Short mmCIF file of C-alpha atoms in Angstrom, two decimals:
data_model
loop_
_atom_site.label_atom_id
_atom_site.label_comp_id
_atom_site.label_asym_id
_atom_site.label_seq_id
_atom_site.Cartn_x
_atom_site.Cartn_y
_atom_site.Cartn_z
CA UNK A 20 8.96 -137.32 32.72
CA UNK A 21 7.12 -134.29 33.69
CA UNK A 22 6.54 -132.64 36.60
CA UNK A 23 3.67 -131.61 38.65
CA UNK A 24 1.33 -128.18 37.74
CA UNK A 25 1.23 -125.77 41.49
CA UNK A 26 -2.29 -126.02 41.57
CA UNK A 27 -4.30 -124.53 44.18
CA UNK A 28 -5.18 -127.63 45.18
CA UNK A 29 -1.58 -129.69 45.35
CA UNK A 30 0.30 -127.41 45.77
CA UNK A 31 2.67 -127.36 49.21
CA UNK A 32 2.06 -123.71 51.95
CA UNK A 33 3.02 -125.08 54.79
CA UNK A 34 6.82 -125.56 54.40
CA UNK A 35 7.01 -124.92 51.03
CA UNK A 36 11.09 -126.01 50.86
CA UNK A 37 9.53 -130.15 51.50
CA UNK A 38 7.34 -129.61 47.83
CA UNK A 39 8.11 -131.71 45.29
CA UNK A 40 6.33 -132.18 42.50
CA UNK A 41 8.54 -134.48 40.19
CA UNK A 42 7.71 -137.77 39.06
CA UNK A 43 9.84 -139.30 40.41
CA UNK A 44 9.67 -138.62 44.12
CA UNK A 45 5.57 -138.54 44.04
CA UNK A 46 6.32 -142.44 42.04
CA UNK A 47 8.99 -143.79 44.39
CA UNK A 48 7.05 -142.69 47.66
CA UNK A 49 3.60 -144.45 45.95
CA UNK A 50 5.59 -147.55 44.86
CA UNK A 51 7.23 -148.24 48.54
CA UNK A 52 4.22 -147.52 50.34
CA UNK A 53 2.51 -151.14 52.05
CA UNK A 54 -1.49 -148.92 51.27
CA UNK A 55 -2.53 -145.64 51.10
CA UNK A 56 -6.19 -144.20 52.44
CA UNK A 57 -8.59 -143.28 49.89
CA UNK A 58 -10.65 -139.75 51.15
CA UNK A 59 -13.79 -139.50 49.48
CA UNK A 60 -17.32 -137.25 49.97
CA UNK A 61 -21.13 -137.97 50.25
CA UNK A 62 -23.16 -136.11 51.90
CA UNK A 63 -20.91 -133.16 52.44
CA UNK A 64 -19.04 -135.59 55.32
CA UNK A 65 -15.88 -136.64 54.46
CA UNK A 66 -14.14 -139.98 54.11
CA UNK A 67 -10.74 -141.67 54.55
CA UNK A 68 -10.45 -145.61 54.46
CA UNK A 69 -7.06 -147.93 53.75
CA UNK A 70 -6.51 -150.03 51.34
CA UNK A 71 -3.98 -152.35 49.07
CA UNK A 72 -2.90 -150.33 46.10
CA UNK A 73 -0.64 -150.52 42.87
CA UNK A 74 0.46 -147.73 41.15
CA UNK A 75 0.59 -148.47 37.20
CA UNK A 76 2.03 -145.88 34.72
CA UNK A 77 -0.08 -142.20 35.41
CA UNK A 78 -2.79 -144.64 37.78
CA UNK A 79 -3.69 -146.00 40.68
CA UNK A 80 -5.38 -149.32 40.98
CA UNK A 81 -7.51 -150.87 43.74
CA UNK A 82 -9.64 -153.71 44.18
CA UNK A 83 -12.29 -155.25 46.29
CA UNK A 84 -15.75 -156.53 46.33
CA UNK A 85 -18.20 -155.05 43.67
CA UNK A 86 -20.27 -154.64 45.98
CA UNK A 87 -17.51 -152.03 47.44
CA UNK A 88 -19.44 -148.87 48.73
CA UNK A 89 -15.92 -147.28 47.67
CA UNK A 90 -15.46 -148.88 45.05
CA UNK A 91 -18.77 -147.83 43.66
CA UNK A 92 -18.38 -144.55 44.82
CA UNK A 93 -15.35 -143.82 42.46
CA UNK A 94 -16.40 -145.93 39.57
CA UNK A 95 -19.52 -143.14 39.78
CA UNK A 96 -16.88 -140.66 39.02
CA UNK A 97 -16.45 -139.17 42.49
CA UNK A 98 -13.60 -137.11 42.84
CA UNK A 99 -11.14 -139.02 44.92
CA UNK A 100 -8.82 -137.75 47.02
CA UNK A 101 -5.63 -140.88 48.12
CA UNK A 102 -2.55 -140.89 50.37
CA UNK A 103 0.28 -142.93 50.99
CA UNK A 104 3.33 -141.95 53.83
CA UNK A 105 5.87 -143.24 55.09
CA UNK A 106 7.09 -142.73 58.09
CA UNK A 107 11.38 -143.36 58.31
CA UNK A 108 11.36 -141.72 62.10
CA UNK A 109 11.30 -139.35 65.47
CA UNK A 110 13.78 -136.30 65.33
CA UNK A 111 14.57 -135.85 68.78
CA UNK A 112 15.93 -131.53 69.18
CA UNK A 113 16.31 -130.51 73.07
CA UNK A 114 12.77 -128.14 72.30
CA UNK A 115 9.17 -129.36 72.65
CA UNK A 116 8.48 -127.16 69.59
CA UNK A 117 10.66 -128.30 67.23
CA UNK A 118 10.22 -131.66 67.18
CA UNK A 119 10.38 -133.64 64.80
CA UNK A 120 9.23 -136.55 62.23
CA UNK A 121 10.94 -137.90 59.67
CA UNK A 122 8.79 -138.80 56.84
CA UNK A 123 8.26 -139.49 53.44
CA UNK A 124 3.98 -138.86 51.98
CA UNK A 125 1.57 -138.48 48.53
CA UNK A 126 -1.43 -136.59 47.78
CA UNK A 127 -2.77 -136.77 44.46
CA UNK A 128 -6.35 -136.51 42.61
CA UNK A 129 -8.08 -137.67 40.34
CA UNK A 130 -11.52 -139.04 39.13
CA UNK A 131 -11.81 -143.27 38.67
CA UNK A 132 -12.81 -145.21 36.72
CA UNK A 133 -14.55 -149.09 36.82
CA UNK A 134 -11.77 -151.53 34.90
CA UNK A 135 -14.70 -153.60 32.66
CA UNK A 136 -12.02 -154.60 29.76
CA UNK A 137 -10.43 -158.40 30.56
CA UNK A 138 -7.51 -158.32 30.70
CA UNK A 139 -7.03 -154.29 31.71
CA UNK A 140 -8.02 -155.48 35.51
CA UNK A 141 -6.36 -159.54 35.22
CA UNK A 142 -3.42 -157.07 34.85
CA UNK A 143 -4.35 -155.05 37.78
CA UNK A 144 -4.45 -157.57 39.87
CA UNK A 145 -1.46 -158.76 39.27
CA UNK A 146 -0.10 -154.79 39.41
CA UNK A 147 -1.59 -154.69 43.54
CA UNK A 148 -0.18 -158.92 44.56
CA UNK A 149 3.52 -157.61 43.36
CA UNK A 150 3.27 -154.19 44.67
CA UNK A 151 2.59 -156.07 47.76
CA UNK A 152 4.02 -159.24 47.45
CA UNK A 153 6.86 -158.35 44.56
CA UNK A 154 7.27 -162.25 42.84
CA UNK A 155 4.03 -163.90 44.47
CA UNK A 156 1.49 -163.45 40.98
CA UNK A 157 3.41 -165.64 38.23
CA UNK A 158 3.24 -169.11 41.65
CA UNK A 159 -1.02 -168.55 43.42
CA UNK A 160 -2.98 -169.85 42.63
CA UNK A 161 -4.87 -166.75 40.07
CA UNK A 162 -7.86 -165.88 39.84
CA UNK A 163 -10.94 -167.86 38.26
CA UNK A 164 -14.12 -166.57 36.52
CA UNK A 165 -17.06 -167.08 39.98
CA UNK A 166 -13.48 -165.12 41.34
CA UNK A 167 -12.70 -162.10 38.57
CA UNK A 168 -15.91 -161.64 38.69
CA UNK A 169 -16.62 -161.05 42.07
CA UNK A 170 -13.85 -159.33 42.18
CA UNK A 171 -14.04 -155.12 40.96
CA UNK A 172 -11.38 -152.62 40.27
CA UNK A 173 -11.13 -149.43 39.85
CA UNK A 174 -8.67 -147.34 38.12
CA UNK A 175 -7.99 -143.32 39.01
CA UNK A 176 -5.57 -141.05 36.96
CA UNK A 177 -3.47 -138.58 39.26
CA UNK A 178 -4.64 -135.61 37.93
CA UNK A 179 -2.46 -133.51 40.39
CA UNK A 180 -0.20 -134.67 42.79
CA UNK A 181 2.70 -133.83 45.29
CA UNK A 182 4.89 -134.49 48.00
CA UNK A 183 6.06 -134.06 51.26
CA UNK A 184 9.35 -134.67 52.55
CA UNK A 185 11.65 -134.63 56.14
CA UNK A 186 14.73 -135.93 56.00
CA UNK A 187 17.56 -134.68 58.45
CA UNK A 188 18.94 -134.38 62.03
CA UNK A 189 17.11 -131.56 64.57
CA UNK A 190 17.10 -127.88 63.47
CA UNK A 191 17.17 -125.87 67.39
CA UNK A 192 16.77 -122.83 68.24
CA UNK A 193 21.32 -121.82 68.81
CA UNK A 194 20.28 -120.58 72.08
CA UNK A 195 19.50 -124.20 73.28
CA UNK A 196 22.27 -125.97 71.47
CA UNK A 197 24.35 -126.45 75.26
CA UNK A 198 21.52 -126.95 76.92
CA UNK A 199 21.43 -130.84 78.45
CA UNK A 200 18.54 -132.46 76.58
CA UNK A 201 19.15 -135.29 73.99
CA UNK A 202 19.01 -135.14 70.81
CA UNK A 203 19.14 -136.47 67.23
CA UNK A 204 17.30 -138.94 65.12
CA UNK A 205 15.51 -142.07 65.50
CA UNK A 206 15.23 -144.10 62.00
CA UNK A 207 12.91 -146.44 61.98
CA UNK A 208 12.95 -149.88 59.96
CA UNK A 209 9.94 -151.75 58.75
CA UNK A 210 11.07 -155.44 60.00
CA UNK A 211 9.49 -158.95 58.74
CA UNK A 212 9.52 -161.05 61.85
CA UNK A 213 10.22 -165.04 60.99
CA UNK A 214 7.28 -166.05 58.38
CA UNK A 215 4.47 -168.52 60.02
CA UNK A 216 3.10 -171.33 56.95
CA UNK A 217 0.98 -172.52 57.01
CA UNK A 218 -0.59 -175.34 59.99
CA UNK A 219 -2.03 -177.04 56.81
CA UNK A 220 0.78 -176.97 55.29
CA UNK A 221 3.28 -179.46 54.16
CA UNK A 222 6.54 -178.32 55.35
CA UNK A 223 8.41 -179.48 52.23
CA UNK A 224 6.57 -176.51 50.47
CA UNK A 225 9.71 -175.02 50.59
CA UNK A 226 9.44 -171.22 51.30
CA UNK A 227 10.37 -168.26 48.44
CA UNK A 228 12.96 -167.00 47.90
CA UNK A 229 10.17 -163.60 48.21
CA UNK A 230 9.14 -164.07 50.91
CA UNK A 231 12.72 -164.69 53.17
CA UNK A 232 14.38 -161.32 51.82
CA UNK A 233 11.23 -159.44 51.99
CA UNK A 234 11.54 -155.64 51.67
CA UNK A 235 10.28 -152.68 51.56
CA UNK A 236 12.69 -150.56 49.54
CA UNK A 237 13.97 -150.84 45.17
CA UNK A 238 16.27 -154.09 44.93
CA UNK A 239 19.46 -151.20 44.54
CA UNK A 240 18.55 -150.07 48.24
CA UNK A 241 18.38 -153.07 50.09
CA UNK A 242 21.11 -153.38 52.19
CA UNK A 243 22.54 -157.40 52.38
CA UNK B 30 -16.44 -147.67 78.39
CA UNK B 31 -19.70 -147.85 76.11
CA UNK B 32 -19.25 -149.43 72.29
CA UNK B 33 -19.63 -145.81 70.38
CA UNK B 34 -23.74 -146.38 68.32
CA UNK B 35 -23.49 -147.78 64.80
CA UNK B 36 -24.26 -145.22 62.56
CA UNK B 37 -24.54 -144.77 58.74
CA UNK B 38 -21.13 -143.77 59.27
CA UNK B 39 -19.16 -146.28 60.75
CA UNK B 40 -21.33 -148.80 60.17
CA UNK B 41 -18.94 -151.68 59.05
CA UNK B 42 -20.91 -153.85 55.81
CA UNK B 43 -18.04 -155.22 53.88
CA UNK B 44 -17.10 -158.10 56.32
CA UNK B 45 -18.50 -156.83 59.58
CA UNK B 46 -17.00 -159.34 61.67
CA UNK B 47 -13.93 -157.29 61.12
CA UNK B 48 -15.99 -154.49 63.12
CA UNK B 49 -15.65 -152.79 66.30
CA UNK B 50 -16.96 -150.43 68.11
CA UNK B 51 -16.14 -150.63 72.04
CA UNK B 52 -13.91 -148.00 72.95
CA UNK B 53 -10.85 -150.41 74.50
CA UNK B 54 -9.60 -151.53 71.13
CA UNK B 55 -10.46 -147.99 68.82
CA UNK B 56 -8.62 -146.53 72.31
CA UNK B 57 -6.17 -148.84 71.80
CA UNK B 58 -5.53 -149.24 67.89
CA UNK B 59 -5.47 -145.01 68.09
CA UNK B 60 -2.56 -144.62 70.67
CA UNK B 61 -0.38 -146.96 69.41
CA UNK B 62 -0.62 -145.64 65.96
CA UNK B 63 2.08 -143.38 64.73
CA UNK B 64 0.93 -140.74 62.89
CA UNK B 65 -3.70 -140.53 61.47
CA UNK B 66 -4.58 -139.38 58.30
CA UNK B 67 -7.42 -136.13 57.97
CA UNK B 68 -10.10 -136.16 55.82
CA UNK B 69 -11.93 -133.56 55.57
CA UNK B 70 -14.07 -131.85 52.26
CA UNK B 71 -13.30 -128.34 50.40
CA UNK B 72 -15.87 -126.74 47.96
CA UNK B 73 -17.25 -130.25 47.07
CA UNK B 74 -12.80 -131.90 46.58
CA UNK B 75 -11.72 -134.69 49.53
CA UNK B 76 -8.11 -133.82 51.16
CA UNK B 77 -6.48 -137.02 52.75
CA UNK B 78 -3.41 -135.55 55.47
CA UNK B 79 -1.59 -136.90 56.96
CA UNK B 80 -0.13 -135.73 60.51
CA UNK B 81 0.92 -136.19 63.99
CA UNK B 82 -1.95 -136.77 66.96
CA UNK B 83 -3.18 -137.85 70.64
CA UNK B 84 -6.12 -138.96 72.17
CA UNK B 85 -6.91 -137.15 75.22
CA UNK B 86 -10.39 -138.93 76.70
CA UNK B 87 -12.53 -138.92 73.98
CA UNK B 88 -11.73 -136.09 71.74
CA UNK B 89 -8.27 -136.24 68.75
CA UNK B 90 -5.72 -132.96 69.15
CA UNK B 91 -3.57 -132.14 66.14
CA UNK B 92 -1.33 -128.71 66.47
CA UNK B 93 0.28 -127.21 64.40
CA UNK B 94 1.11 -123.92 62.63
CA UNK B 95 -1.08 -121.49 63.24
CA UNK B 96 -1.63 -120.51 59.16
CA UNK B 97 -1.98 -123.77 58.80
CA UNK B 98 -4.72 -124.57 56.05
CA UNK B 99 -5.97 -127.83 57.72
CA UNK B 100 -6.11 -126.70 61.18
CA UNK B 101 -8.84 -123.23 60.47
CA UNK B 102 -10.72 -125.19 58.44
CA UNK B 103 -11.26 -127.63 61.57
CA UNK B 104 -11.30 -124.73 63.33
CA UNK B 105 -14.42 -123.51 61.67
CA UNK B 106 -15.92 -126.09 62.71
CA UNK B 107 -16.32 -128.68 59.38
CA UNK B 108 -17.04 -132.60 60.05
CA UNK B 109 -13.13 -134.66 60.15
CA UNK B 110 -12.93 -137.30 59.79
CA UNK B 111 -9.56 -139.44 61.17
CA UNK B 112 -8.57 -142.63 60.10
CA UNK B 113 -5.11 -144.61 61.63
CA UNK B 114 -3.64 -148.09 60.03
CA UNK B 115 -1.08 -150.54 62.37
CA UNK B 116 -0.09 -153.17 59.19
CA UNK B 117 1.53 -156.48 60.92
CA UNK B 118 1.83 -158.69 57.86
CA UNK B 119 1.02 -160.01 54.74
CA UNK B 120 -1.02 -162.96 54.78
CA UNK B 121 0.37 -165.33 51.55
CA UNK B 122 -3.54 -167.65 50.27
CA UNK B 123 -2.02 -170.13 47.84
CA UNK B 124 -4.64 -168.23 45.44
CA UNK B 125 -4.36 -164.96 44.50
CA UNK B 126 -7.80 -164.08 45.77
CA UNK B 127 -7.58 -164.70 48.93
CA UNK B 128 -4.38 -162.49 50.43
CA UNK B 129 -4.75 -160.41 52.23
CA UNK B 130 -2.68 -158.50 55.21
CA UNK B 131 -3.24 -158.08 59.08
CA UNK B 132 -3.95 -154.98 60.41
CA UNK B 133 -6.04 -153.58 62.53
CA UNK B 134 -7.31 -150.05 61.63
CA UNK B 135 -9.81 -146.80 63.23
CA UNK B 136 -12.16 -144.61 61.70
CA UNK B 137 -13.28 -141.00 63.33
CA UNK B 138 -16.00 -139.18 62.39
CA UNK B 139 -16.24 -135.28 64.80
CA UNK B 140 -16.11 -131.65 64.65
CA UNK B 141 -13.55 -129.62 65.97
CA UNK B 142 -12.29 -126.44 67.70
CA UNK B 143 -9.30 -124.66 68.49
CA UNK B 144 -8.62 -124.17 71.54
CA UNK B 145 -8.13 -121.77 73.05
CA UNK B 146 -7.11 -121.98 77.34
CA UNK B 147 -3.77 -122.10 78.22
CA UNK B 148 -3.68 -125.53 80.26
CA UNK B 149 -5.39 -126.94 77.87
CA UNK B 150 -3.80 -126.02 75.00
CA UNK B 151 -0.23 -127.43 77.11
CA UNK B 152 -1.43 -130.40 78.32
CA UNK B 153 -2.63 -130.56 74.17
CA UNK B 154 0.90 -130.44 73.05
CA UNK B 155 2.65 -133.14 75.65
CA UNK B 156 -0.03 -135.19 75.22
CA UNK B 157 1.19 -135.03 71.23
CA UNK B 158 4.46 -134.88 72.13
CA UNK B 159 4.07 -138.36 74.76
CA UNK B 160 1.99 -139.72 72.23
CA UNK B 161 5.35 -139.97 69.54
CA UNK B 162 7.84 -140.68 72.24
CA UNK B 163 6.60 -141.57 75.47
CA UNK B 164 8.62 -139.97 78.45
CA UNK B 165 9.74 -136.23 77.14
CA UNK B 166 7.99 -133.76 77.38
CA UNK B 167 9.60 -133.70 81.31
CA UNK B 168 12.81 -133.54 80.19
CA UNK B 169 12.59 -131.64 76.90
CA UNK B 170 12.39 -127.34 76.54
CA UNK B 171 9.20 -126.13 77.64
CA UNK B 172 7.66 -124.01 74.56
CA UNK B 173 8.39 -120.01 75.28
CA UNK B 174 5.16 -118.06 74.73
CA UNK B 175 6.91 -116.74 71.32
CA UNK B 176 6.02 -120.49 70.12
CA UNK B 177 3.25 -121.30 71.74
CA UNK B 178 1.58 -118.04 70.29
CA UNK B 179 2.64 -119.95 66.72
CA UNK B 180 0.61 -122.89 67.10
CA UNK B 181 -3.04 -123.83 67.33
CA UNK B 182 -3.88 -126.65 68.64
CA UNK B 183 -7.18 -127.58 67.62
CA UNK B 184 -9.41 -130.88 69.30
CA UNK B 185 -12.19 -132.22 67.92
CA UNK B 186 -14.22 -135.04 69.91
CA UNK B 187 -14.83 -138.51 68.67
CA UNK B 188 -17.74 -138.50 67.76
CA UNK B 189 -18.57 -141.99 65.94
CA UNK B 190 -15.90 -144.18 66.27
CA UNK B 191 -15.32 -148.09 64.30
CA UNK B 192 -12.72 -150.55 63.86
CA UNK B 193 -11.75 -152.78 61.33
CA UNK B 194 -9.30 -155.85 62.45
CA UNK B 195 -7.79 -158.41 60.45
CA UNK B 196 -5.77 -161.02 62.52
CA UNK B 197 -4.75 -164.78 61.20
CA UNK B 198 -4.16 -167.37 58.78
CA UNK B 199 -4.62 -167.34 55.75
CA UNK B 200 -8.39 -168.96 54.58
CA UNK B 201 -7.88 -170.96 51.50
CA UNK B 202 -10.12 -172.93 49.47
CA UNK B 203 -9.95 -175.83 50.40
CA UNK B 204 -9.85 -177.05 47.03
CA UNK B 205 -6.54 -175.38 47.36
CA UNK B 206 -4.64 -177.21 49.97
CA UNK B 207 -2.80 -178.85 48.43
CA UNK B 208 -1.49 -176.11 46.41
CA UNK B 209 2.49 -176.71 46.11
CA UNK B 210 2.41 -173.00 46.35
CA UNK B 211 3.53 -172.35 49.96
CA UNK B 212 1.26 -170.13 52.37
CA UNK B 213 1.25 -168.69 55.58
CA UNK B 214 1.71 -165.50 57.67
CA UNK B 215 4.42 -162.11 57.57
CA UNK B 216 4.88 -160.49 60.40
CA UNK B 217 6.43 -157.13 60.24
CA UNK B 218 7.52 -154.93 63.57
CA UNK B 219 8.45 -151.54 63.59
CA UNK B 220 12.14 -151.46 64.54
CA UNK B 221 14.00 -148.49 65.98
CA UNK B 222 17.38 -148.53 64.33
CA UNK B 223 20.67 -147.48 66.29
CA UNK B 224 19.67 -143.56 67.46
CA UNK B 225 21.48 -141.13 65.48
CA UNK B 226 22.97 -138.00 68.24
CA UNK B 227 22.85 -134.32 67.22
CA UNK B 228 26.88 -133.92 65.46
CA UNK B 229 26.45 -129.93 67.45
CA UNK B 230 26.15 -131.70 71.12
CA UNK B 231 28.52 -133.09 73.67
CA UNK B 232 28.49 -137.29 73.56
CA UNK B 233 28.23 -136.52 77.47
CA UNK B 234 25.30 -135.80 76.87
CA UNK B 235 23.57 -139.63 77.43
CA UNK B 236 21.44 -141.26 75.85
CA UNK B 237 17.64 -141.48 77.46
CA UNK B 238 15.84 -145.06 77.88
CA UNK B 239 13.15 -144.23 76.84
CA UNK B 240 15.02 -143.44 72.86
CA UNK B 241 17.02 -146.73 73.70
CA UNK B 242 14.52 -149.03 74.42
CA UNK B 243 11.78 -146.93 71.88
CA UNK B 244 8.81 -149.00 71.44
CA UNK B 245 5.05 -148.62 70.17
CA UNK B 246 3.83 -151.50 71.60
CA UNK B 247 2.22 -150.78 75.57
CA UNK B 248 3.79 -150.95 78.24
CA UNK B 249 2.90 -154.71 78.99
CA UNK B 250 3.29 -155.67 76.01
CA UNK B 251 6.44 -155.28 75.17
CA UNK B 252 9.20 -158.09 74.38
CA UNK B 253 12.43 -157.73 76.60
#
């Protein structure tokens, strides 16, 4: 996979050593993030809206109601910015100044189009469902014609992109090292609670394995 | 506290019953969220950048390096959009169409200014630190003049705002209720891992209680 070129838009100017331009890094962050934040401009005013998504190859797909203002704006080919961030933990330094957060973020730029082809639309809806809950698409009742008709899907080609990643311990000034202030890292994990079954459903319907063992981490990275 | 007025910018048009305009709801979401996503416009292009923040009264404060492009843009009085989202869980319906996410999001609009007054700047830095790690400010080594000089703080007045909240179970079509597809809610919690102390520090420095019992939820809501 080729890297994204550094451009005026995606170039990481602050702390450039945290910048990444390779698709592997950027796409792994996109695939792990639960939701994205879409930025767009109307009458000079910036808007940011959180929304479910999926990556399909070198595109981001979004879905929503046909009447959605956001989707209509993207369909029209206006520039959009898609951002995702995973916060991995807090970095506690001895000095206030060096406090930080361990995180992985990706920022993408592109323009979108309405997905018209029905097969492509279904594939995009499958991707969005599987992004949220891998294994779910085959099991749930598929969309019918009425539901498909009420839903718009847009596809945004990722033209420019970069990631920014901070990992590791606190970095304090050497003269602060002896201060009696606890320093270290407090990592976070998104932990699922016990699944709560719908009250209207018989307990005979078994809990699927993909819910019992739900994790945002790719399968190969999961701790058993 | 008065509610925000519904305007062209903050009015929730899609699923209006999920919309909230009262400060209590909006501010509680802001205060619990770890980071925010700032949208801005340069040469007609939307950008979205994740950043630490704090709410101070009816303003959002951000800090960063003096050279930060984002902060310079905000200092100049350009319109910004600040968005935060907390994902509370996955909503699994029997039909793909009715799958959803339980979430609490807030979207704010305003313009910023550079914080010049040193006391106000220190108070803003304290707020950002305490937003991330309540209890930390008093313990860590405070910023010195060199660090303060290298840091910019901007304050964004929240002129317009709204929140969007989804809670509760899946809502399926009645004719789907008997389908043998597990339906329910899988909630998430941001769970801290075991804190990892800096390798360069003596184990004699005790782990603070605010790290041992770290939680994003307000104190009164915490489960012991």
